[in-house]
């Protein structure tokens, strides 16, 4: 099974962000999560308006969830700020989890993030919470499975290890936006395509 790969945006809005999102989706990323905590709705609308309507089914909103149906976004993401999907929403529902117990509690959601798996690239002091042994045991018990994505410190070269731990994919953030800032996003996407297919 092909790994599911998601990119989470940075909290702030960036110049050329809509174009970068298109590059990500064209370059092998399956979904982009728009994570803009406490963003004004007007600012989120401006970003959504800049996106090609053809990519909106591959966009998940982590904030301003009420805009999902209006814009045709394909998913909403639940967390402490937004614990419930908008009434009547029919797209994908994902959720952030920080323990194996949370994974079990929310097993009915379409897919789940478990974090932090590695030391964060973008959050200082946000260090890995799980051992390899605990993840392999959770996979053997069916708690970590193909609906669970590894989050936290994920780099392209970690993808084979993530697959070996039993995850169905990964969510990337820091390595993507560092590459975008450095002008090396195309090379990073190439590395992601290479490593996602390695056992």
Coordinates of N, CA, C and O in Angstrom, one line a residue:
X1 N 0.8 -1.2 0.0 CA 0.0 0.0 0.0 C 0.9 1.3 0.0 O 1.9 1.3 0.7
X2 N 0.5 2.2 -0.8 CA 1.3 3.5 -0.9 C 1.1 4.3 0.4 O -0.1 4.4 0.9
X3 N 2.1 4.9 0.9 CA 2.0 5.7 2.1 C 1.2 7.0 1.8 O 1.3 7.5 0.7
X4 N 0.3 7.4 2.7 CA -0.4 8.6 2.6 C 0.5 9.7 3.1 O 1.0 9.6 4.2
X5 N 0.7 10.8 2.3 CA 1.5 11.9 2.8 C 0.7 13.2 2.8 O 0.0 13.5 1.8
X6 N 0.8 13.9 3.9 CA 0.1 15.1 4.1 C 1.1 16.2 4.5 O 2.1 15.9 5.2
X7 N 0.9 17.4 4.0 CA 1.7 18.5 4.5 C 0.8 19.5 5.2 O -0.3 19.7 4.8
X8 N 1.3 19.9 6.4 CA 0.6 20.9 7.2 C 1.2 22.3 7.0 O 2.5 22.4 7.0
X9 N 0.4 23.3 6.8 CA 1.0 24.6 6.5 C 1.6 25.2 7.8 O 1.2 24.8 8.9
X10 N 2.3 26.2 7.6 CA 2.8 27.0 8.8 C 1.6 27.9 9.3 O 0.6 28.1 8.5
X11 N 1.7 28.3 10.5 CA 0.5 29.1 11.1 C 0.3 30.4 10.4 O -0.9 30.8 10.2
X12 N 1.3 31.1 10.0 CA 1.2 32.4 9.3 C 1.0 32.2 7.8 O 1.2 31.2 7.3
X13 N 0.4 33.3 7.2 CA 0.2 33.3 5.8 C 1.5 33.7 5.1 O 2.3 34.5 5.6
X14 N 1.8 33.1 3.9 CA 3.1 33.3 3.2 C 2.8 33.9 1.8 O 1.8 33.5 1.2
X15 N 3.7 34.7 1.3 CA 3.6 35.1 -0.1 C 3.7 33.9 -1.0 O 4.6 33.0 -0.7
X16 N 2.9 33.8 -1.9 CA 2.9 32.7 -2.9 C 2.5 31.4 -2.3 O 2.8 30.3 -2.9
X17 N 1.8 31.4 -1.2 CA 1.4 30.1 -0.5 C 0.5 29.3 -1.4 O 0.7 28.0 -1.5
X18 N -0.4 29.9 -2.1 CA -1.3 29.1 -3.0 C -0.5 28.3 -4.1 O -0.8 27.2 -4.4
X19 N 0.5 29.0 -4.6 CA 1.3 28.4 -5.6 C 2.2 27.3 -5.0 O 2.4 26.2 -5.7
X20 N 2.7 27.4 -3.8 CA 3.4 26.4 -3.1 C 2.5 25.2 -2.9 O 3.0 24.0 -3.0
X21 N 1.3 25.4 -2.5 CA 0.4 24.3 -2.2 C 0.1 23.5 -3.5 O 0.1 22.3 -3.5
X22 N 0.0 24.2 -4.6 CA -0.2 23.5 -5.9 C 1.1 22.7 -6.2 O 1.0 21.6 -6.7
X23 N 2.2 23.3 -6.0 CA 3.5 22.5 -6.2 C 3.6 21.3 -5.4 O 4.0 20.2 -5.8
X24 N 3.1 21.4 -4.1 CA 3.1 20.2 -3.3 C 2.2 19.1 -3.8 O 2.6 17.9 -3.9
X25 N 1.0 19.5 -4.2 CA 0.0 18.5 -4.7 C 0.4 17.9 -6.0 O 0.2 16.7 -6.3
X26 N 1.1 18.7 -6.8 CA 1.6 18.2 -8.1 C 2.8 17.4 -7.9 O 3.2 16.5 -8.8
X27 N 3.5 17.6 -6.8 CA 4.8 16.9 -6.6 C 4.7 15.6 -5.8 O 5.8 15.1 -5.4
X28 N 3.5 15.1 -5.5 CA 3.4 13.8 -4.8 C 2.8 13.8 -3.5 O 2.6 12.8 -2.9
X29 N 2.5 15.0 -3.0 CA 1.8 15.1 -1.7 C 0.3 14.8 -1.9 O -0.3 15.3 -2.8
X30 N -0.3 14.0 -1.0 CA -1.7 13.6 -1.2 C -2.7 14.7 -0.8 O -3.7 14.9 -1.4
X31 N -2.4 15.3 0.4 CA -3.3 16.3 0.9 C -2.5 17.4 1.6 O -1.4 17.2 2.1
X32 N -3.1 18.6 1.6 CA -2.5 19.7 2.4 C -3.5 20.2 3.4 O -4.7 20.4 3.1
X33 N -3.1 20.3 4.6 CA -3.9 20.8 5.8 C -3.6 22.2 6.0 O -2.4 22.6 6.2
X34 N -4.6 23.1 5.9 CA -4.4 24.5 6.1 C -4.6 24.7 7.6 O -5.7 24.7 8.2
X35 N -3.4 24.8 8.3 CA -3.4 25.1 9.8 C -3.1 26.5 10.0 O -1.9 26.9 9.9
X36 N -4.1 27.3 10.4 CA -3.9 28.7 10.6 C -4.6 29.1 11.9 O -5.7 29.7 11.9
X37 N -4.0 28.7 13.1 CA -4.7 29.0 14.3 C -5.1 30.4 14.5 O -4.3 31.3 14.3
X38 N -6.3 30.6 14.8 CA -6.9 32.0 15.2 C -6.8 32.9 14.0 O -6.9 34.1 14.2
X39 N -6.7 32.4 12.8 CA -6.7 33.3 11.6 C -8.1 33.9 11.4 O -9.1 33.2 11.6
X40 N -8.1 35.2 11.0 CA -9.4 35.7 10.7 C -10.0 35.0 9.5 O -9.3 34.6 8.6
X41 N -11.3 34.9 9.5 CA -12.0 34.2 8.4 C -11.7 34.8 7.1 O -11.5 34.2 6.1
X42 N -11.6 36.2 7.1 CA -11.3 36.9 5.8 C -10.0 36.5 5.2 O -9.8 36.3 4.0
X43 N -9.0 36.3 6.1 CA -7.6 35.9 5.6 C -7.7 34.5 5.1 O -7.0 34.2 4.0
X44 N -8.4 33.6 5.7 CA -8.5 32.2 5.2 C -9.3 32.2 3.9 O -8.9 31.5 3.0
X45 N -10.3 33.0 3.7 CA -11.0 33.1 2.5 C -10.1 33.6 1.3 O -10.1 33.1 0.2
X46 N -9.2 34.5 1.7 CA -8.3 35.0 0.6 C -7.4 33.9 0.1 O -7.1 33.8 -1.1
X47 N -6.9 33.0 1.0 CA -6.0 31.9 0.6 C -6.9 30.9 -0.2 O -6.4 30.5 -1.3
X48 N -8.0 30.6 0.3 CA -8.9 29.6 -0.5 C -9.3 30.2 -1.8 O -9.3 29.4 -2.8
X49 N -9.5 31.5 -1.9 CA -9.9 32.1 -3.2 C -8.7 32.0 -4.2 O -9.0 31.9 -5.4
X50 N -7.5 31.9 -3.7 CA -6.3 31.8 -4.6 C -6.0 30.4 -5.1 O -5.2 30.2 -6.0
X51 N -6.6 29.4 -4.5 CA -6.4 28.0 -4.8 C -7.2 27.7 -6.0 O -8.4 28.1 -6.2
X52 N -6.7 26.9 -6.9 CA -7.4 26.3 -8.0 C -8.5 25.4 -7.5 O -8.3 24.6 -6.7
X53 N -9.8 25.7 -7.9 CA -10.9 24.8 -7.4 C -10.7 23.3 -7.6 O -11.2 22.5 -6.8
X54 N -9.8 23.0 -8.6 CA -9.6 21.5 -8.8 C -8.8 20.9 -7.7 O -8.9 19.7 -7.5
X55 N -8.1 21.7 -6.9 CA -7.3 21.1 -5.8 C -8.1 21.1 -4.4 O -7.7 20.4 -3.5
X56 N -9.2 21.8 -4.4 CA -9.9 21.9 -3.1 C -10.3 20.6 -2.5 O -10.3 20.4 -1.2
X57 N -10.7 19.6 -3.3 CA -11.0 18.3 -2.6 C -9.8 17.6 -1.9 O -10.0 16.8 -1.0
X58 N -8.6 18.1 -2.2 CA -7.4 17.6 -1.5 C -6.9 18.5 -0.4 O -5.8 18.4 0.1
X59 N -7.8 19.5 0.0 CA -7.4 20.4 1.0 C -8.3 20.1 2.3 O -9.5 19.8 2.2
X60 N -7.6 20.1 3.4 CA -8.3 19.9 4.7 C -8.1 21.2 5.5 O -7.0 21.8 5.6
X61 N -9.2 21.7 6.1 CA -9.2 22.8 7.0 C -9.0 22.4 8.4 O -9.7 21.6 8.9
X62 N -8.0 23.0 9.1 CA -7.8 22.8 10.5 C -8.4 24.0 11.3 O -8.5 23.9 12.5
X63 N -8.7 25.0 10.6 CA -9.3 26.2 11.3 C -10.4 26.8 10.3 O -10.4 26.4 9.1
X64 N -11.3 27.6 10.8 CA -12.4 28.1 10.0 C -13.1 27.0 9.3 O -13.4 27.0 8.1
X65 N -13.4 26.0 10.1 CA -14.0 24.7 9.6 C -15.3 25.0 8.8 O -15.7 24.2 7.9
X66 N -16.0 26.0 9.2 CA -17.3 26.3 8.6 C -17.2 26.7 7.1 O -18.2 26.6 6.4
X67 N -16.0 27.0 6.6 CA -15.8 27.3 5.2 C -15.6 26.1 4.4 O -15.6 26.2 3.1
X68 N -15.5 24.9 5.0 CA -15.2 23.7 4.2 C -16.3 23.4 3.2 O -16.0 23.1 2.0
X69 N -17.5 23.4 3.6 CA -18.6 23.1 2.7 C -18.7 24.1 1.6 O -18.9 23.8 0.4
X70 N -18.6 25.4 2.0 CA -18.8 26.5 1.1 C -17.8 26.4 -0.1 O -18.1 26.7 -1.2
X71 N -16.5 26.1 0.3 CA -15.4 26.0 -0.7 C -15.2 24.7 -1.4 O -14.4 24.5 -2.3
X72 N -15.9 23.7 -0.8 CA -15.7 22.3 -1.4 C -14.4 21.7 -0.9 O -13.8 20.8 -1.6
X73 N -13.9 22.1 0.3 CA -12.7 21.5 0.8 C -13.0 20.0 1.2 O -14.1 19.7 1.7
X74 N -12.1 19.1 0.9 CA -12.4 17.7 1.1 C -12.3 17.2 2.5 O -12.8 16.1 2.8
X75 N -11.8 18.0 3.5 CA -11.7 17.5 4.8 C -11.6 18.6 5.9 O -11.4 19.7 5.6
X76 N -11.9 18.1 7.1 CA -11.7 19.0 8.3 C -10.9 18.2 9.3 O -11.0 17.0 9.3
X77 N -10.1 18.9 10.1 CA -9.3 18.3 11.0 C -9.7 18.7 12.4 O -9.8 19.9 12.7
X78 N -9.8 17.8 13.3 CA -10.3 18.1 14.7 C -9.1 18.0 15.7 O -8.2 17.3 15.5
X79 N -9.2 18.9 16.7 CA -8.2 19.0 17.7 C -8.8 19.7 18.9 O -10.1 19.9 19.0
X80 N -8.0 20.2 19.8 CA -8.6 20.8 21.0 C -9.3 22.1 20.7 O -10.3 22.4 21.4
X81 N -8.9 22.8 19.7 CA -9.6 24.1 19.3 C -10.9 23.8 18.6 O -11.9 24.5 18.8
X82 N -11.0 22.7 17.9 CA -12.2 22.3 17.1 C -12.4 20.8 17.3 O -12.0 20.0 16.5
X83 N -13.2 20.5 18.3 CA -13.3 19.1 18.7 C -14.4 18.4 17.9 O -14.5 17.1 17.9
X84 N -15.3 19.1 17.1 CA -16.4 18.5 16.4 C -16.4 19.0 15.0 O -16.1 20.2 14.7
X85 N -16.7 18.2 14.0 CA -16.9 18.7 12.6 C -18.1 19.6 12.5 O -19.0 19.5 13.3
X86 N -18.1 20.4 11.5 CA -19.4 21.2 11.2 C -20.6 20.3 11.0 O -20.4 19.3 10.4
X87 N -21.7 20.8 11.5 CA -22.9 20.0 11.3 C -23.2 19.7 9.8 O -23.1 20.6 9.0
X88 N -23.4 18.4 9.5 CA -23.7 18.1 8.1 C -22.5 17.9 7.2 O -22.7 17.5 6.0
X89 N -21.3 18.1 7.7 CA -20.1 17.9 6.9 C -19.9 16.5 6.4 O -20.0 15.6 7.3
X90 N -19.7 16.2 5.1 CA -19.7 14.9 4.6 C -18.3 14.5 4.1 O -18.2 13.4 3.5
X91 N -17.3 15.3 4.2 CA -15.9 14.9 3.7 C -15.1 14.1 4.7 O -15.7 13.6 5.7
X92 N -13.8 14.1 4.5 CA -12.9 13.3 5.4 C -12.8 14.1 6.7 O -12.7 15.3 6.8
X93 N -12.7 13.3 7.8 CA -12.5 13.8 9.1 C -11.2 13.2 9.7 O -11.1 12.0 9.8
X94 N -10.3 14.1 10.0 CA -9.0 13.6 10.7 C -8.9 14.3 12.0 O -9.7 15.2 12.4
X95 N -7.9 13.8 12.8 CA -7.8 14.3 14.2 C -6.4 14.1 14.7 O -5.7 13.2 14.3
X96 N -6.0 15.1 15.5 CA -4.7 15.0 16.2 C -4.8 14.2 17.5 O -5.7 14.4 18.3
X97 N -3.8 13.2 17.6 CA -3.7 12.4 18.9 C -2.3 12.5 19.4 O -1.3 12.6 18.6
X98 N -2.2 12.4 20.7 CA -0.9 12.5 21.3 C -0.6 11.3 22.2 O 0.4 11.3 23.0
X99 N -1.5 10.3 22.2 CA -1.3 9.0 22.9 C -1.9 7.9 22.2 O -2.8 8.1 21.3
X100 N -1.5 6.7 22.5 CA -2.1 5.5 21.9 C -3.5 5.3 22.4 O -4.3 4.9 21.6
X101 N -3.8 5.8 23.6 CA -5.2 5.7 24.1 C -6.1 6.6 23.2 O -7.3 6.2 22.9
X102 N -5.6 7.8 22.8 CA -6.4 8.6 22.0 C -6.7 8.0 20.6 O -7.8 8.1 20.0
X103 N -5.7 7.3 20.1 CA -5.9 6.6 18.8 C -7.1 5.6 18.9 O -7.9 5.5 18.0
X104 N -7.1 4.8 20.0 CA -8.1 3.9 20.2 C -9.5 4.5 20.4 O -10.5 4.1 19.9
X105 N -9.5 5.7 21.1 CA -10.8 6.4 21.4 C -11.4 6.9 20.1 O -12.6 7.0 20.0
X106 N -10.6 7.3 19.1 CA -11.1 8.0 17.9 C -10.9 7.1 16.7 O -10.7 7.6 15.6
X107 N -11.0 5.8 16.9 CA -10.7 4.9 15.8 C -11.7 5.0 14.6 O -11.5 4.5 13.5
X108 N -12.8 5.7 14.8 CA -13.9 5.8 13.8 C -13.5 6.9 12.8 O -14.1 7.0 11.7
X109 N -12.6 7.8 13.1 CA -12.3 8.9 12.2 C -11.6 8.4 11.0 O -11.0 7.3 11.0
X110 N -11.6 9.1 9.9 CA -11.0 8.7 8.6 C -9.5 8.4 8.7 O -9.0 7.4 8.2
X111 N -8.8 9.3 9.3 CA -7.4 9.1 9.6 C -7.0 10.0 10.8 O -7.7 11.0 11.2
X112 N -5.9 9.6 11.4 CA -5.4 10.2 12.7 C -3.9 10.5 12.6 O -3.2 9.8 12.0
X113 N -3.5 11.6 13.2 CA -2.1 12.0 13.4 C -1.7 11.5 14.8 O -2.5 11.7 15.8
X114 N -0.5 10.9 14.9 CA 0.1 10.6 16.2 C 1.4 11.4 16.3 O 2.2 11.2 15.4
X115 N 1.5 12.1 17.4 CA 2.7 13.0 17.5 C 3.1 13.1 19.0 O 2.2 13.0 19.8
X116 N 4.4 13.5 19.2 CA 5.5 13.6 18.3 C 6.2 12.3 18.1 O 6.6 11.7 19.1
X117 N 6.5 11.9 16.9 CA 7.2 10.6 16.7 C 8.7 10.8 16.7 O 9.5 10.0 17.2
X118 N 9.2 11.9 16.1 CA 10.6 12.3 16.2 C 10.7 13.7 16.8 O 9.7 14.4 17.0
X119 N 11.9 14.2 17.1 CA 12.1 15.5 17.6 C 11.6 16.5 16.6 O 12.1 16.4 15.4
X120 N 10.8 17.5 17.0 CA 10.3 18.4 16.0 C 11.3 19.3 15.3 O 12.3 19.6 15.9
X121 N 11.1 19.6 14.1 CA 12.0 20.5 13.3 C 11.6 21.9 13.6 O 12.4 22.8 13.7
X122 N 10.3 22.2 13.7 CA 9.8 23.6 13.8 C 9.4 24.0 15.2 O 9.3 25.2 15.4
X123 N 9.3 23.1 16.1 CA 8.9 23.5 17.5 C 10.0 23.2 18.5 O 10.3 22.0 18.7
X124 N 10.6 24.2 19.0 CA 11.7 24.0 20.0 C 11.2 23.3 21.2 O 10.2 23.6 21.8
X125 N 12.0 22.2 21.6 CA 11.6 21.5 22.8 C 10.5 20.5 22.7 O 10.1 19.8 23.7
X126 N 10.0 20.3 21.5 CA 8.9 19.3 21.2 C 9.6 18.0 20.8 O 10.0 17.9 19.6
X127 N 9.8 17.1 21.7 CA 10.7 15.9 21.5 C 9.8 14.7 21.3 O 8.7 14.6 21.8
X128 N 10.5 13.7 20.7 CA 9.8 12.4 20.5 C 9.2 11.8 21.8 O 9.9 11.9 22.9
X129 N 8.0 11.3 21.7 CA 7.3 10.8 22.9 C 7.2 9.3 22.9 O 6.8 8.7 23.9
X130 N 7.5 8.6 21.8 CA 7.3 7.2 21.7 C 8.6 6.5 21.3 O 9.4 7.0 20.6
X131 N 8.8 5.3 21.9 CA 10.0 4.5 21.5 C 9.6 3.6 20.3 O 8.4 3.4 20.1
X132 N 10.6 3.1 19.6 CA 10.4 2.2 18.5 C 9.7 1.0 19.0 O 8.7 0.5 18.4
X133 N 10.0 0.5 20.2 CA 9.4 -0.7 20.8 C 7.9 -0.5 21.0 O 7.1 -1.3 20.7
X134 N 7.6 0.7 21.6 CA 6.2 0.9 21.9 C 5.3 1.1 20.6 O 4.2 0.6 20.5
X135 N 5.9 1.6 19.5 CA 5.2 1.8 18.3 C 5.0 0.4 17.6 O 3.9 0.1 17.1
X136 N 6.0 -0.4 17.6 CA 5.9 -1.8 17.0 C 4.9 -2.6 17.8 O 4.1 -3.3 17.2
X137 N 4.9 -2.5 19.1 CA 3.9 -3.2 19.9 C 2.5 -2.7 19.6 O 1.5 -3.5 19.4
X138 N 2.3 -1.4 19.4 CA 1.0 -0.8 19.1 C 0.6 -1.3 17.7 O -0.6 -1.6 17.5
X139 N 1.5 -1.4 16.8 CA 1.2 -1.9 15.5 C 0.8 -3.4 15.5 O -0.2 -3.8 14.9
X140 N 1.4 -4.1 16.3 CA 1.1 -5.6 16.5 C -0.3 -5.7 17.1 O -1.0 -6.7 16.7
X141 N -0.7 -4.7 17.9 CA -2.1 -4.8 18.5 C -3.1 -4.1 17.6 O -4.3 -4.1 17.9
X142 N -2.7 -3.6 16.4 CA -3.6 -2.9 15.5 C -4.0 -1.5 15.9 O -4.9 -0.9 15.2
X143 N -3.3 -0.9 16.8 CA -3.6 0.5 17.2 C -2.9 1.4 16.3 O -3.6 2.4 15.8
X144 N -1.7 1.2 16.0 CA -1.0 1.9 14.9 C -1.3 1.1 13.6 O -0.9 -0.1 13.6
X145 N -1.9 1.7 12.6 CA -2.3 1.0 11.4 C -2.3 1.9 10.2 O -1.8 3.0 10.3
X146 N -2.9 1.5 9.1 CA -2.8 2.3 7.9 C -3.6 3.5 7.9 O -3.5 4.3 7.0
X147 N -4.4 3.7 8.9 CA -5.2 5.0 9.1 C -4.5 6.0 10.0 O -5.0 7.1 10.3
X148 N -3.3 5.6 10.5 CA -2.6 6.5 11.4 C -1.3 7.1 10.7 O -0.6 6.3 10.1
X149 N -1.1 8.4 10.8 CA 0.0 9.0 10.2 C 0.9 9.6 11.2 O 0.5 10.1 12.2
X150 N 2.2 9.4 11.0 CA 3.2 9.8 11.9 C 3.4 11.3 11.7 O 3.5 11.8 10.6
X151 N 3.5 12.1 12.8 CA 3.7 13.5 12.8 C 4.8 13.9 13.8 O 4.9 13.3 14.9
X152 N 5.6 14.9 13.5 CA 6.6 15.4 14.4 C 8.0 15.0 14.0 O 8.4 13.9 14.1
X153 N 8.7 16.0 13.4 CA 10.1 15.8 13.0 C 10.3 14.9 11.8 O 11.4 14.4 11.6
X154 N 9.2 14.7 11.0 CA 9.4 13.8 9.9 C 10.2 14.4 8.8 O 10.0 15.6 8.4
X155 N 11.2 13.7 8.3 CA 12.0 14.0 7.2 C 11.9 12.9 6.1 O 11.5 11.8 6.4
X156 N 12.2 13.3 4.9 CA 12.0 12.2 3.8 C 12.7 10.9 4.1 O 12.1 9.8 3.9
X157 N 13.9 11.0 4.6 CA 14.7 9.7 4.9 C 14.1 8.9 6.0 O 14.5 7.7 6.2
X158 N 13.1 9.4 6.8 CA 12.5 8.7 7.9 C 11.3 7.8 7.4 O 10.8 7.0 8.1
X159 N 10.9 8.0 6.1 CA 9.7 7.4 5.7 C 9.8 5.8 5.7 O 8.8 5.2 6.1
X160 N 10.9 5.2 5.3 CA 10.9 3.8 5.4 C 10.8 3.3 6.9 O 10.1 2.3 7.1
X161 N 11.4 4.0 7.8 CA 11.2 3.7 9.2 C 9.8 3.8 9.7 O 9.2 3.0 10.4
X162 N 9.1 4.9 9.2 CA 7.7 5.1 9.6 C 6.8 3.9 9.1 O 6.0 3.4 9.8
X163 N 7.1 3.5 7.9 CA 6.4 2.4 7.3 C 6.7 1.1 8.2 O 5.7 0.3 8.5
X164 N 7.9 0.9 8.6 CA 8.3 -0.3 9.4 C 7.6 -0.3 10.7 O 7.3 -1.3 11.3
X165 N 7.3 0.9 11.3 CA 6.6 1.0 12.5 C 5.1 0.7 12.4 O 4.4 0.6 13.4
X166 N 4.6 0.6 11.2 CA 3.2 0.2 11.0 C 2.3 1.4 10.6 O 1.1 1.2 10.4
X167 N 2.8 2.6 10.5 CA 2.0 3.7 10.1 C 1.6 3.6 8.6 O 2.3 3.1 7.8
X168 N 0.4 4.2 8.3 CA 0.0 4.3 6.9 C 0.5 5.4 6.2 O 0.3 5.6 5.0
X169 N 1.3 6.3 6.8 CA 1.8 7.5 6.2 C 2.4 8.5 7.2 O 2.7 8.1 8.3
X170 N 2.6 9.7 6.7 CA 3.2 10.7 7.5 C 2.6 12.1 7.2 O 2.2 12.3 6.1
X171 N 2.7 13.0 8.2 CA 2.4 14.4 8.0 C 3.7 15.2 8.1 O 4.5 14.9 9.1
X172 N 4.0 16.0 7.2 CA 5.3 16.8 7.2 C 5.0 18.3 7.3 O 4.0 18.8 6.8
X173 N 5.9 19.0 8.0 CA 5.7 20.4 8.1 C 7.1 21.1 8.1 O 7.4 21.7 7.1
X174 N 7.9 20.9 9.1 CA 9.1 21.7 9.2 C 10.0 21.5 8.0 O 10.6 22.5 7.4
X175 N 10.2 20.2 7.5 CA 11.2 20.0 6.4 C 10.7 20.6 5.1 O 11.4 21.0 4.3
X176 N 9.4 20.7 5.0 CA 8.8 21.3 3.8 C 9.0 22.8 3.7 O 9.4 23.3 2.7
X177 N 8.7 23.4 4.8 CA 8.7 24.9 4.8 C 10.2 25.4 4.8 O 10.5 26.5 4.3
X178 N 11.1 24.7 5.5 CA 12.5 25.0 5.4 C 13.0 24.9 4.0 O 13.7 25.8 3.5
X179 N 12.5 23.9 3.2 CA 12.9 23.7 1.8 C 12.3 24.8 1.0 O 13.0 25.3 0.1
X180 N 11.1 25.2 1.2 CA 10.5 26.3 0.5 C 11.2 27.6 0.7 O 11.5 28.3 -0.3
X181 N 11.6 27.8 1.9 CA 12.4 29.1 2.2 C 13.8 29.0 1.5 O 14.3 30.1 1.1
X182 N 14.4 27.8 1.4 CA 15.7 27.7 0.9 C 15.7 27.5 -0.6 O 16.8 27.5 -1.3
X183 N 14.5 27.5 -1.2 CA 14.4 27.3 -2.7 C 14.7 25.9 -3.1 O 15.1 25.6 -4.3
X184 N 14.6 24.9 -2.2 CA 15.0 23.5 -2.5 C 13.7 22.6 -2.4 O 13.9 21.4 -2.2
X185 N 12.6 23.2 -2.5 CA 11.3 22.3 -2.4 C 11.3 21.2 -3.4 O 10.9 20.1 -3.1
X186 N 11.6 21.5 -4.6 CA 11.6 20.5 -5.7 C 12.5 19.3 -5.3 O 12.1 18.1 -5.5
X187 N 13.7 19.6 -4.8 CA 14.6 18.5 -4.4 C 14.0 17.7 -3.2 O 14.1 16.5 -3.2
X188 N 13.4 18.4 -2.3 CA 12.8 17.7 -1.1 C 11.6 16.8 -1.5 O 11.5 15.7 -1.1
X189 N 10.8 17.3 -2.5 CA 9.7 16.5 -3.0 C 10.3 15.3 -3.7 O 9.7 14.2 -3.7
X190 N 11.4 15.4 -4.4 CA 12.0 14.3 -5.1 C 12.5 13.2 -4.1 O 12.3 12.0 -4.3
X191 N 13.0 13.7 -3.0 CA 13.5 12.8 -1.9 C 12.3 12.1 -1.3 O 12.3 10.9 -1.0
X192 N 11.2 12.8 -1.1 CA 10.0 12.2 -0.5 C 9.5 11.1 -1.5 O 9.1 10.0 -1.0
X193 N 9.4 11.3 -2.8 CA 9.0 10.3 -3.7 C 9.9 9.1 -3.7 O 9.4 8.0 -3.8
X194 N 11.2 9.3 -3.6 CA 12.1 8.2 -3.5 C 11.9 7.4 -2.3 O 11.8 6.2 -2.3
X195 N 11.9 8.0 -1.1 CA 11.8 7.3 0.2 C 10.5 6.7 0.4 O 10.4 5.7 1.2
X196 N 9.4 7.3 -0.1 CA 8.1 6.7 0.2 C 7.9 5.3 -0.3 O 7.1 4.5 0.1
X197 N 8.7 5.0 -1.4 CA 8.6 3.7 -2.0 C 9.6 2.7 -1.6 O 9.6 1.5 -2.0
X198 N 10.5 3.1 -0.6 CA 11.5 2.2 -0.1 C 10.9 1.4 1.1 O 10.2 2.0 1.9
X199 N 11.3 0.2 1.1 CA 10.8 -0.7 2.3 C 11.8 -0.5 3.4 O 13.0 -0.3 3.2

